[in-house]
PDB file of C-alpha atoms in Angstrom:
ATOM      1  CA  MET A   1      -0.109  -0.207  -0.066  1.00  0.00           C
ATOM      2  CA  THR A   2       2.899   2.727   0.713  1.00  0.00           C
ATOM      3  CA  ASP A   3       6.155   3.518  -0.589  1.00  0.00           C
ATOM      4  CA  ALA A   4       6.667   6.342   2.187  1.00  0.00           C
ATOM      5  CA  GLY A   5       9.233   3.527   3.825  1.00  0.00           C
ATOM      6  CA  MET A   6       7.706   4.359   7.527  1.00  0.00           C
ATOM      7  CA  THR A   7       7.401   1.961  10.399  1.00  0.00           C
ATOM      8  CA  THR A   8       3.767   1.703  12.082  1.00  0.00           C
ATOM      9  CA  THR A   9       3.203   2.297  15.646  1.00  0.00           C
ATOM     10  CA  THR A  10       0.288   1.685  17.747  1.00  0.00           C
ATOM     11  CA  ALA A  11      -1.906   5.249  17.970  1.00  0.00           C
ATOM     12  CA  ASP A  12      -5.248   6.321  17.677  1.00  0.00           C
ATOM     13  CA  TRP A  13      -5.026   7.483  13.859  1.00  0.00           C
ATOM     14  CA  HIS A  14      -8.653   8.539  13.730  1.00  0.00           C
ATOM     15  CA  ALA A  15      -8.563  10.875  16.636  1.00  0.00           C
ATOM     16  CA  TRP A  16      -5.238  12.515  15.154  1.00  0.00           C
ATOM     17  CA  GLN A  17      -7.187  12.687  11.823  1.00  0.00           C
ATOM     18  CA  GLU A  18     -10.057  14.368  13.923  1.00  0.00           C
ATOM     19  CA  SER A  19      -7.521  16.611  15.856  1.00  0.00           C
ATOM     20  CA  TRP A  20      -5.889  17.825  12.599  1.00  0.00           C
ATOM     21  CA  ASP A  21      -9.176  18.561  10.924  1.00  0.00           C
ATOM     22  CA  ARG A  22     -10.140  20.848  14.013  1.00  0.00           C
ATOM     23  CA  GLN A  23      -6.870  22.523  14.207  1.00  0.00           C
ATOM     24  CA  GLN A  24      -6.990  23.366  10.075  1.00  0.00           C
ATOM     25  CA  GLU A  25     -10.366  24.725  10.836  1.00  0.00           C
ATOM     26  CA  TRP A  26      -9.530  27.155  13.004  1.00  0.00           C
ATOM     27  CA  TYR A  27      -7.719  28.707  10.035  1.00  0.00           C
ATOM     28  CA  LEU A  28     -10.151  27.436   7.478  1.00  0.00           C
ATOM     29  CA  PRO A  29     -14.073  27.504   8.566  1.00  0.00           C
ATOM     30  CA  ASP A  30     -15.027  26.691   4.998  1.00  0.00           C
ATOM     31  CA  ARG A  31     -13.116  23.735   4.510  1.00  0.00           C
ATOM     32  CA  GLU A  32     -15.396  21.280   4.483  1.00  0.00           C
ATOM     33  CA  GLU A  33     -17.173  23.504   1.809  1.00  0.00           C
ATOM     34  CA  ARG A  34     -14.244  23.400  -0.042  1.00  0.00           C
ATOM     35  CA  PHE A  35     -13.537  19.800  -0.244  1.00  0.00           C
ATOM     36  CA  ARG A  36     -17.372  19.425  -1.023  1.00  0.00           C
ATOM     37  CA  ILE A  37     -17.180  21.710  -4.363  1.00  0.00           C
ATOM     38  CA  MET A  38     -13.844  20.146  -5.121  1.00  0.00           C
ATOM     39  CA  LEU A  39     -15.577  16.554  -5.311  1.00  0.00           C
ATOM     40  CA  ASP A  40     -18.402  18.012  -6.928  1.00  0.00           C
ATOM     41  CA  MET A  41     -16.074  19.352  -9.833  1.00  0.00           C
ATOM     42  CA  VAL A  42     -14.508  16.226  -9.897  1.00  0.00           C
ATOM     43  CA  GLU A  43     -17.550  14.222 -10.427  1.00  0.00           C
ATOM     44  CA  ALA A  44     -18.758  16.816 -13.117  1.00  0.00           C
ATOM     45  CA  LEU A  45     -15.409  16.464 -15.114  1.00  0.00           C
ATOM     46  CA  VAL A  46     -13.745  13.222 -14.785  1.00  0.00           C
ATOM     47  CA  GLY A  47     -16.515  11.046 -13.103  1.00  0.00           C
ATOM     48  CA  THR A  48     -17.181   8.920 -10.170  1.00  0.00           C
ATOM     49  CA  ALA A  49     -14.471   6.603 -10.127  1.00  0.00           C
ATOM     50  CA  PRO A  50     -11.422   8.644 -10.822  1.00  0.00           C
ATOM     51  CA  ARG A  51      -7.820   8.061 -10.531  1.00  0.00           C
ATOM     52  CA  VAL A  52      -6.499  10.714  -8.245  1.00  0.00           C
ATOM     53  CA  LEU A  53      -3.089  12.253  -7.233  1.00  0.00           C
ATOM     54  CA  ASP A  54      -3.336  14.067  -3.764  1.00  0.00           C
ATOM     55  CA  LEU A  55      -0.454  16.459  -4.068  1.00  0.00           C
ATOM     56  CA  ALA A  56       1.022  17.507  -0.959  1.00  0.00           C
ATOM     57  CA  CYS A  57      -1.395  15.232   0.695  1.00  0.00           C
ATOM     58  CA  GLY A  58      -0.431  15.677   4.302  1.00  0.00           C
ATOM     59  CA  THR A  59      -2.860  13.374   6.482  1.00  0.00           C
ATOM     60  CA  GLY A  60      -4.938  12.507   3.618  1.00  0.00           C
ATOM     61  CA  SER A  61      -7.649  14.916   4.170  1.00  0.00           C
ATOM     62  CA  ILE A  62      -8.543  15.128   0.457  1.00  0.00           C
ATOM     63  CA  THR A  63      -8.188  11.211  -0.170  1.00  0.00           C
ATOM     64  CA  ALA A  64     -10.565  10.349   3.000  1.00  0.00           C
ATOM     65  CA  ARG A  65     -13.131  12.571   1.604  1.00  0.00           C
ATOM     66  CA  LEU A  66     -12.776  11.376  -1.943  1.00  0.00           C
ATOM     67  CA  LEU A  67     -13.185   7.767  -0.903  1.00  0.00           C
ATOM     68  CA  ALA A  68     -15.815   8.356   1.419  1.00  0.00           C
ATOM     69  CA  ARG A  69     -17.776   9.667  -1.567  1.00  0.00           C
ATOM     70  CA  PHE A  70     -16.415   7.885  -4.473  1.00  0.00           C
ATOM     71  CA  PRO A  71     -15.958   4.154  -3.082  1.00  0.00           C
ATOM     72  CA  ASP A  72     -14.561   2.846  -6.555  1.00  0.00           C
ATOM     73  CA  ALA A  73     -11.884   5.953  -6.637  1.00  0.00           C
ATOM     74  CA  THR A  74      -8.305   5.413  -6.229  1.00  0.00           C
ATOM     75  CA  SER A  75      -5.588   7.991  -4.679  1.00  0.00           C
ATOM     76  CA  THR A  76      -1.893   8.469  -4.703  1.00  0.00           C
ATOM     77  CA  GLY A  77      -0.945  10.847  -1.734  1.00  0.00           C
ATOM     78  CA  VAL A  78       2.563  12.486  -2.162  1.00  0.00           C
ATOM     79  CA  ASP A  79       3.927  14.657   0.644  1.00  0.00           C
ATOM     80  CA  LEU A  80       7.377  14.690   2.184  1.00  0.00           C
ATOM     81  CA  ASP A  81       6.296  15.390   5.747  1.00  0.00           C
ATOM     82  CA  PRO A  82       6.930  12.077   7.919  1.00  0.00           C
ATOM     83  CA  ALA A  83       4.807  13.015  10.734  1.00  0.00           C
ATOM     84  CA  LEU A  84       1.798  13.783   8.409  1.00  0.00           C
ATOM     85  CA  LEU A  85       2.490  10.722   6.251  1.00  0.00           C
ATOM     86  CA  ALA A  86       2.693   8.719   9.309  1.00  0.00           C
ATOM     87  CA  ILE A  87      -1.237   9.443  10.141  1.00  0.00           C
ATOM     88  CA  ALA A  88      -1.999   9.227   6.423  1.00  0.00           C
ATOM     89  CA  GLU A  89      -0.495   5.665   6.657  1.00  0.00           C
ATOM     90  CA  GLY A  90      -2.049   4.624   9.804  1.00  0.00           C
ATOM     91  CA  THR A  91      -5.343   5.872   8.870  1.00  0.00           C
ATOM     92  CA  PHE A  92      -5.125   3.916   5.124  1.00  0.00           C
ATOM     93  CA  ALA A  93      -3.465   0.802   6.389  1.00  0.00           C
ATOM     94  CA  GLY A  94      -4.747  -2.243   4.483  1.00  0.00           C
ATOM     95  CA  ASP A  95      -6.807  -0.139   1.765  1.00  0.00           C
ATOM     96  CA  ASP A  96      -5.408  -1.183  -1.287  1.00  0.00           C
ATOM     97  CA  ARG A  97      -7.310   1.794  -2.982  1.00  0.00           C
ATOM     98  CA  VAL A  98      -4.392   4.276  -1.848  1.00  0.00           C
ATOM     99  CA  ARG A  99      -0.669   4.576  -2.163  1.00  0.00           C
ATOM    100  CA  LEU A 100       1.625   6.779  -0.391  1.00  0.00           C
ATOM    101  CA  VAL A 101       4.929   7.884  -1.731  1.00  0.00           C
ATOM    102  CA  THR A 102       7.519  10.038   0.131  1.00  0.00           C
ATOM    103  CA  ALA A 103       8.870  12.957  -2.476  1.00  0.00           C
ATOM    104  CA  ASP A 104       9.934  16.243  -2.430  1.00  0.00           C
ATOM    105  CA  LEU A 105       7.952  18.301  -4.949  1.00  0.00           C
ATOM    106  CA  LYS A 106      10.463  20.903  -5.322  1.00  0.00           C
ATOM    107  CA  ASP A 107      12.734  18.148  -6.564  1.00  0.00           C
ATOM    108  CA  PRO A 108      12.316  17.906 -10.596  1.00  0.00           C
ATOM    109  CA  GLY A 109      12.127  14.106 -10.591  1.00  0.00           C
ATOM    110  CA  TRP A 110       9.342  13.517  -8.029  1.00  0.00           C
ATOM    111  CA  PRO A 111       6.761  12.264 -10.740  1.00  0.00           C
ATOM    112  CA  ALA A 112       8.825   9.180 -11.457  1.00  0.00           C
ATOM    113  CA  GLU A 113       8.122   7.928  -7.699  1.00  0.00           C
ATOM    114  CA  LEU A 114       4.601   7.748  -8.801  1.00  0.00           C
ATOM    115  CA  PRO A 115       2.804   4.435  -9.807  1.00  0.00           C
ATOM    116  CA  TYR A 116       1.252   5.783 -12.649  1.00  0.00           C
ATOM    117  CA  ASP A 117       2.127   8.184 -15.463  1.00  0.00           C
ATOM    118  CA  SER A 118      -0.814   9.930 -15.453  1.00  0.00           C
ATOM    119  CA  TYR A 119      -4.295  10.709 -13.663  1.00  0.00           C
ATOM    120  CA  ASP A 120      -7.813  12.088 -13.934  1.00  0.00           C
ATOM    121  CA  ALA A 121      -7.502  14.274 -11.596  1.00  0.00           C
ATOM    122  CA  VAL A 122      -4.718  16.131  -8.995  1.00  0.00           C
ATOM    123  CA  LEU A 123      -6.208  17.659  -6.089  1.00  0.00           C
ATOM    124  CA  THR A 124      -4.451  19.963  -3.183  1.00  0.00           C
ATOM    125  CA  ALA A 125      -5.747  21.970  -0.635  1.00  0.00           C
ATOM    126  CA  THR A 126      -3.670  24.510   1.825  1.00  0.00           C
ATOM    127  CA  ALA A 127      -0.385  23.206   0.617  1.00  0.00           C
ATOM    128  CA  LEU A 128       1.221  25.005  -2.104  1.00  0.00           C
ATOM    129  CA  HIS A 129       1.298  28.657  -0.707  1.00  0.00           C
ATOM    130  CA  TRP A 130       4.722  27.256   1.032  1.00  0.00           C
ATOM    131  CA  LEU A 131       6.299  27.500  -2.494  1.00  0.00           C
ATOM    132  CA  HIS A 132       7.574  30.642  -4.193  1.00  0.00           C
ATOM    133  CA  ARG A 133       6.099  31.722  -7.676  1.00  0.00           C
ATOM    134  CA  GLU A 134       9.022  30.248  -9.445  1.00  0.00           C
ATOM    135  CA  PRO A 135       9.247  26.652  -8.123  1.00  0.00           C
ATOM    136  CA  LEU A 136       5.440  26.799  -8.176  1.00  0.00           C
ATOM    137  CA  ALA A 137       5.069  27.739 -11.705  1.00  0.00           C
ATOM    138  CA  ASP A 138       7.777  24.796 -12.513  1.00  0.00           C
ATOM    139  CA  LEU A 139       5.525  22.553 -10.279  1.00  0.00           C
ATOM    140  CA  TYR A 140       2.300  23.584 -12.201  1.00  0.00           C
ATOM    141  CA  GLY A 141       4.138  22.429 -15.825  1.00  0.00           C
ATOM    142  CA  ARG A 142       4.786  18.946 -14.063  1.00  0.00           C
ATOM    143  CA  VAL A 143       1.209  18.521 -12.956  1.00  0.00           C
ATOM    144  CA  ALA A 144       0.357  19.479 -16.335  1.00  0.00           C
ATOM    145  CA  GLY A 145       2.219  16.300 -17.690  1.00  0.00           C
ATOM    146  CA  LEU A 146       0.597  14.078 -15.234  1.00  0.00           C
ATOM    147  CA  VAL A 147      -3.204  15.014 -16.066  1.00  0.00           C
ATOM    148  CA  ARG A 148      -4.833  13.313 -19.010  1.00  0.00           C
ATOM    149  CA  ALA A 149      -6.274  15.089 -21.392  1.00  0.00           C
ATOM    150  CA  GLY A 150      -9.951  16.174 -20.560  1.00  0.00           C
ATOM    151  CA  GLY A 151      -8.225  15.912 -16.500  1.00  0.00           C
ATOM    152  CA  VAL A 152      -8.512  18.298 -13.854  1.00  0.00           C
ATOM    153  CA  PHE A 153      -6.086  20.003 -11.491  1.00  0.00           C
ATOM    154  CA  MET A 154      -7.618  21.570  -8.371  1.00  0.00           C
ATOM    155  CA  ASN A 155      -5.782  24.197  -5.840  1.00  0.00           C
ATOM    156  CA  ALA A 156      -7.711  25.156  -2.932  1.00  0.00           C
ATOM    157  CA  ASP A 157      -5.304  27.652  -0.919  1.00  0.00           C
ATOM    158  CA  HIS A 158      -5.187  31.268   0.200  1.00  0.00           C
ATOM    159  CA  MET A 159      -4.984  33.469  -2.961  1.00  0.00           C
ATOM    160  CA  ILE A 160      -4.464  37.324  -2.366  1.00  0.00           C
ATOM    161  CA  ASP A 161      -5.585  39.644  -4.384  1.00  0.00           C
ATOM    162  CA  GLU A 162      -3.111  42.836  -3.836  1.00  0.00           C
ATOM    163  CA  SER A 163      -5.383  45.065  -5.614  1.00  0.00           C
ATOM    164  CA  THR A 164      -7.821  45.259  -2.953  1.00  0.00           C
ATOM    165  CA  PRO A 165      -5.960  46.340   0.212  1.00  0.00           C
ATOM    166  CA  ARG A 166      -8.639  47.682   1.948  1.00  0.00           C
ATOM    167  CA  ILE A 167     -10.763  44.481   1.703  1.00  0.00           C
ATOM    168  CA  ASN A 168      -8.261  42.586   2.473  1.00  0.00           C
ATOM    169  CA  ALA A 169      -7.383  44.264   5.677  1.00  0.00           C
ATOM    170  CA  ALA A 170     -11.131  44.396   7.028  1.00  0.00           C
ATOM    171  CA  GLU A 171     -11.515  40.583   6.117  1.00  0.00           C
ATOM    172  CA  ARG A 172      -8.295  39.419   7.750  1.00  0.00           C
ATOM    173  CA  ALA A 173      -9.070  41.742  10.984  1.00  0.00           C
ATOM    174  CA  GLN A 174     -12.423  39.972  11.469  1.00  0.00           C
ATOM    175  CA  ARG A 175     -11.065  36.495  10.427  1.00  0.00           C
ATOM    176  CA  HIS A 176      -8.336  37.013  13.139  1.00  0.00           C
ATOM    177  CA  ALA A 177     -10.781  38.340  15.770  1.00  0.00           C
ATOM    178  CA  ARG A 178     -12.876  35.011  15.508  1.00  0.00           C
ATOM    179  CA  MET A 179      -9.676  33.032  15.560  1.00  0.00           C
ATOM    180  CA  ASP A 180      -8.861  34.787  18.655  1.00  0.00           C
ATOM    181  CA  GLN A 181     -12.178  33.949  20.372  1.00  0.00           C
ATOM    182  CA  ALA A 182     -12.239  30.293  19.495  1.00  0.00           C
ATOM    183  CA  LYS A 183      -8.235  30.195  20.677  1.00  0.00           C
ATOM    184  CA  ARG A 184      -9.889  31.499  24.400  1.00  0.00           C
ATOM    185  CA  ASP A 185     -12.570  28.769  23.688  1.00  0.00           C
ATOM    186  CA  GLY A 186      -9.717  25.736  23.444  1.00  0.00           C
ATOM    187  CA  VAL A 187      -8.886  25.510  19.996  1.00  0.00           C
ATOM    188  CA  LEU A 188      -5.453  24.161  19.176  1.00  0.00           C
ATOM    189  CA  ASP A 189      -3.240  26.021  16.891  1.00  0.00           C
ATOM    190  CA  TRP A 190      -0.449  25.146  14.565  1.00  0.00           C
ATOM    191  CA  ALA A 191       2.216  25.261  16.924  1.00  0.00           C
ATOM    192  CA  GLU A 192       0.066  23.561  19.885  1.00  0.00           C
ATOM    193  CA  TRP A 193      -0.813  20.823  17.558  1.00  0.00           C
ATOM    194  CA  TRP A 194       2.591  20.103  16.778  1.00  0.00           C
ATOM    195  CA  GLN A 195       3.686  20.139  20.264  1.00  0.00           C
ATOM    196  CA  LEU A 196       1.194  17.358  21.089  1.00  0.00           C
ATOM    197  CA  ALA A 197       2.602  15.132  18.131  1.00  0.00           C
ATOM    198  CA  ALA A 198       6.077  15.407  19.095  1.00  0.00           C
ATOM    199  CA  LYS A 199       5.066  13.927  22.534  1.00  0.00           C
ATOM    200  CA  ASP A 200       3.105  10.972  21.064  1.00  0.00           C
ATOM    201  CA  PRO A 201       5.157   7.769  20.974  1.00  0.00           C
ATOM    202  CA  ALA A 202       3.856   6.963  17.720  1.00  0.00           C
ATOM    203  CA  LEU A 203       4.732  10.607  16.227  1.00  0.00           C
ATOM    204  CA  ALA A 204       7.660  11.956  18.315  1.00  0.00           C
ATOM    205  CA  GLU A 205      10.346  10.506  15.796  1.00  0.00           C
ATOM    206  CA  PRO A 206       8.536  11.639  12.437  1.00  0.00           C
ATOM    207  CA  THR A 207       7.915  15.193  13.992  1.00  0.00           C
ATOM    208  CA  ALA A 208      11.526  15.568  14.888  1.00  0.00           C
ATOM    209  CA  ARG A 209      12.222  14.752  11.175  1.00  0.00           C
ATOM    210  CA  ARG A 210       9.600  16.888   9.836  1.00  0.00           C
ATOM    211  CA  TYR A 211      11.281  19.776  11.845  1.00  0.00           C
ATOM    212  CA  GLU A 212      14.420  19.089  10.495  1.00  0.00           C
ATOM    213  CA  ILE A 213      13.263  19.036   6.872  1.00  0.00           C
ATOM    214  CA  TYR A 214      11.104  22.292   7.246  1.00  0.00           C
ATOM    215  CA  GLY A 215      11.708  24.287  10.283  1.00  0.00           C
ATOM    216  CA  GLU A 216       8.678  25.832  12.006  1.00  0.00           C
ATOM    217  CA  HIS A 217       7.330  27.045   8.747  1.00  0.00           C
ATOM    218  CA  ALA A 218       8.306  27.673   5.027  1.00  0.00           C
ATOM    219  CA  ASP A 219       8.041  31.467   3.659  1.00  0.00           C
ATOM    220  CA  GLY A 220       6.399  31.088   0.282  1.00  0.00           C
ATOM    221  CA  ASP A 221       3.775  33.230  -1.944  1.00  0.00           C
ATOM    222  CA  MET A 222       0.216  33.724  -1.996  1.00  0.00           C
ATOM    223  CA  PRO A 223      -0.401  35.266  -5.605  1.00  0.00           C
ATOM    224  CA  SER A 224      -3.895  36.318  -6.501  1.00  0.00           C
ATOM    225  CA  ALA A 225      -6.146  33.561  -8.654  1.00  0.00           C
ATOM    226  CA  GLN A 226      -5.488  35.332 -11.752  1.00  0.00           C
ATOM    227  CA  TRP A 227      -1.643  34.560 -11.520  1.00  0.00           C
ATOM    228  CA  HIS A 228      -2.545  30.953 -10.814  1.00  0.00           C
ATOM    229  CA  ALA A 229      -5.031  30.587 -13.572  1.00  0.00           C
ATOM    230  CA  ARG A 230      -2.633  32.735 -16.029  1.00  0.00           C
ATOM    231  CA  VAL A 231       0.198  30.260 -15.253  1.00  0.00           C
ATOM    232  CA  LEU A 232      -1.762  27.229 -15.531  1.00  0.00           C
ATOM    233  CA  ARG A 233      -2.817  27.924 -19.147  1.00  0.00           C
ATOM    234  CA  GLU A 234       0.799  28.903 -20.123  1.00  0.00           C
ATOM    235  CA  LYS A 235       1.958  25.620 -18.914  1.00  0.00           C
ATOM    236  CA  GLY A 236      -0.403  23.703 -20.870  1.00  0.00           C
ATOM    237  CA  PHE A 237      -3.985  23.795 -19.520  1.00  0.00           C
ATOM    238  CA  GLY A 238      -6.998  24.868 -21.664  1.00  0.00           C
ATOM    239  CA  GLU A 239      -8.906  26.209 -19.373  1.00  0.00           C
ATOM    240  CA  ALA A 240      -8.547  27.617 -15.790  1.00  0.00           C
ATOM    241  CA  ARG A 241     -10.489  29.715 -13.333  1.00  0.00           C
ATOM    242  CA  PRO A 242     -11.590  30.039  -9.760  1.00  0.00           C
ATOM    243  CA  VAL A 243     -14.963  27.682  -9.094  1.00  0.00           C
ATOM    244  CA  TRP A 244     -15.150  28.739  -5.562  1.00  0.00           C
ATOM    245  CA  CYS A 245     -14.261  31.136  -2.891  1.00  0.00           C
ATOM    246  CA  SER A 246     -14.384  32.385   0.477  1.00  0.00           C
ATOM    247  CA  PRO A 247     -13.297  36.150   1.582  1.00  0.00           C
ATOM    248  CA  SER A 248      -9.716  34.452   2.079  1.00  0.00           C
ATOM    249  CA  ASP A 249      -9.456  31.218  -0.123  1.00  0.00           C
ATOM    250  CA  THR A 250      -9.881  30.233  -3.650  1.00  0.00           C
ATOM    251  CA  LEU A 251     -10.648  26.896  -5.301  1.00  0.00           C
ATOM    252  CA  LEU A 252      -9.131  27.013  -8.628  1.00  0.00           C
ATOM    253  CA  LEU A 253      -9.930  24.614 -11.433  1.00  0.00           C
ATOM    254  CA  ALA A 254      -7.714  23.728 -14.594  1.00  0.00           C
ATOM    255  CA  LEU A 255      -8.939  21.805 -17.106  1.00  0.00           C
ATOM    256  CA  LYS A 256      -6.511  19.684 -19.435  1.00  0.00           C
TER     257      LYS A 256
END
């Protein structure tokens, strides 16, 4: 099932998945709506039994929702984070619909690690803002080479329109006020979640390794949806535009 090369240690993987979801929802209250629209577009464009590449898969959040909705789908999850991959490996152990691959998306050779040469859909969420524009554009070119004709790529992430600074500032202030209240109510933030992971016997070692790889957090870019759509068309997609947005996030779809 896995190419991730990790050992399995007894842990409550379902609890870790739930904990990850709650932590992510602190930042992204519309997260489940994004996933729903993403899968709506998968169904509309490539059907209900797609071969999917879950790009920068983390714990497998997209894969879990994909398989719950489309039992005949298959998913390849690719990531470099050993701790999040450990949770994904534990979650999907024994499910032959799922393959997990450890690879660095900044390495030009990462597609060679995948079990398939082409996919019906490549999906990613809240991950590619870790990359700066140039490596992200390079990655889009490699993704275009993996999506079959008529297939789709979708990226749900922070995409900032710098032409609307007052709107951006007001949205950010309101969002952070709500986050501050949720924090006072006991919600874990990113740093606190990782502190807990480091104390779990099943995750302590892979968490230490992920900090060696990433440090506290990467400093990437958050270009506008228009930038993403333009670059995706330049890299080989026929059409590209947002199919959903919130005040702070966008789900952008590119059709091969």
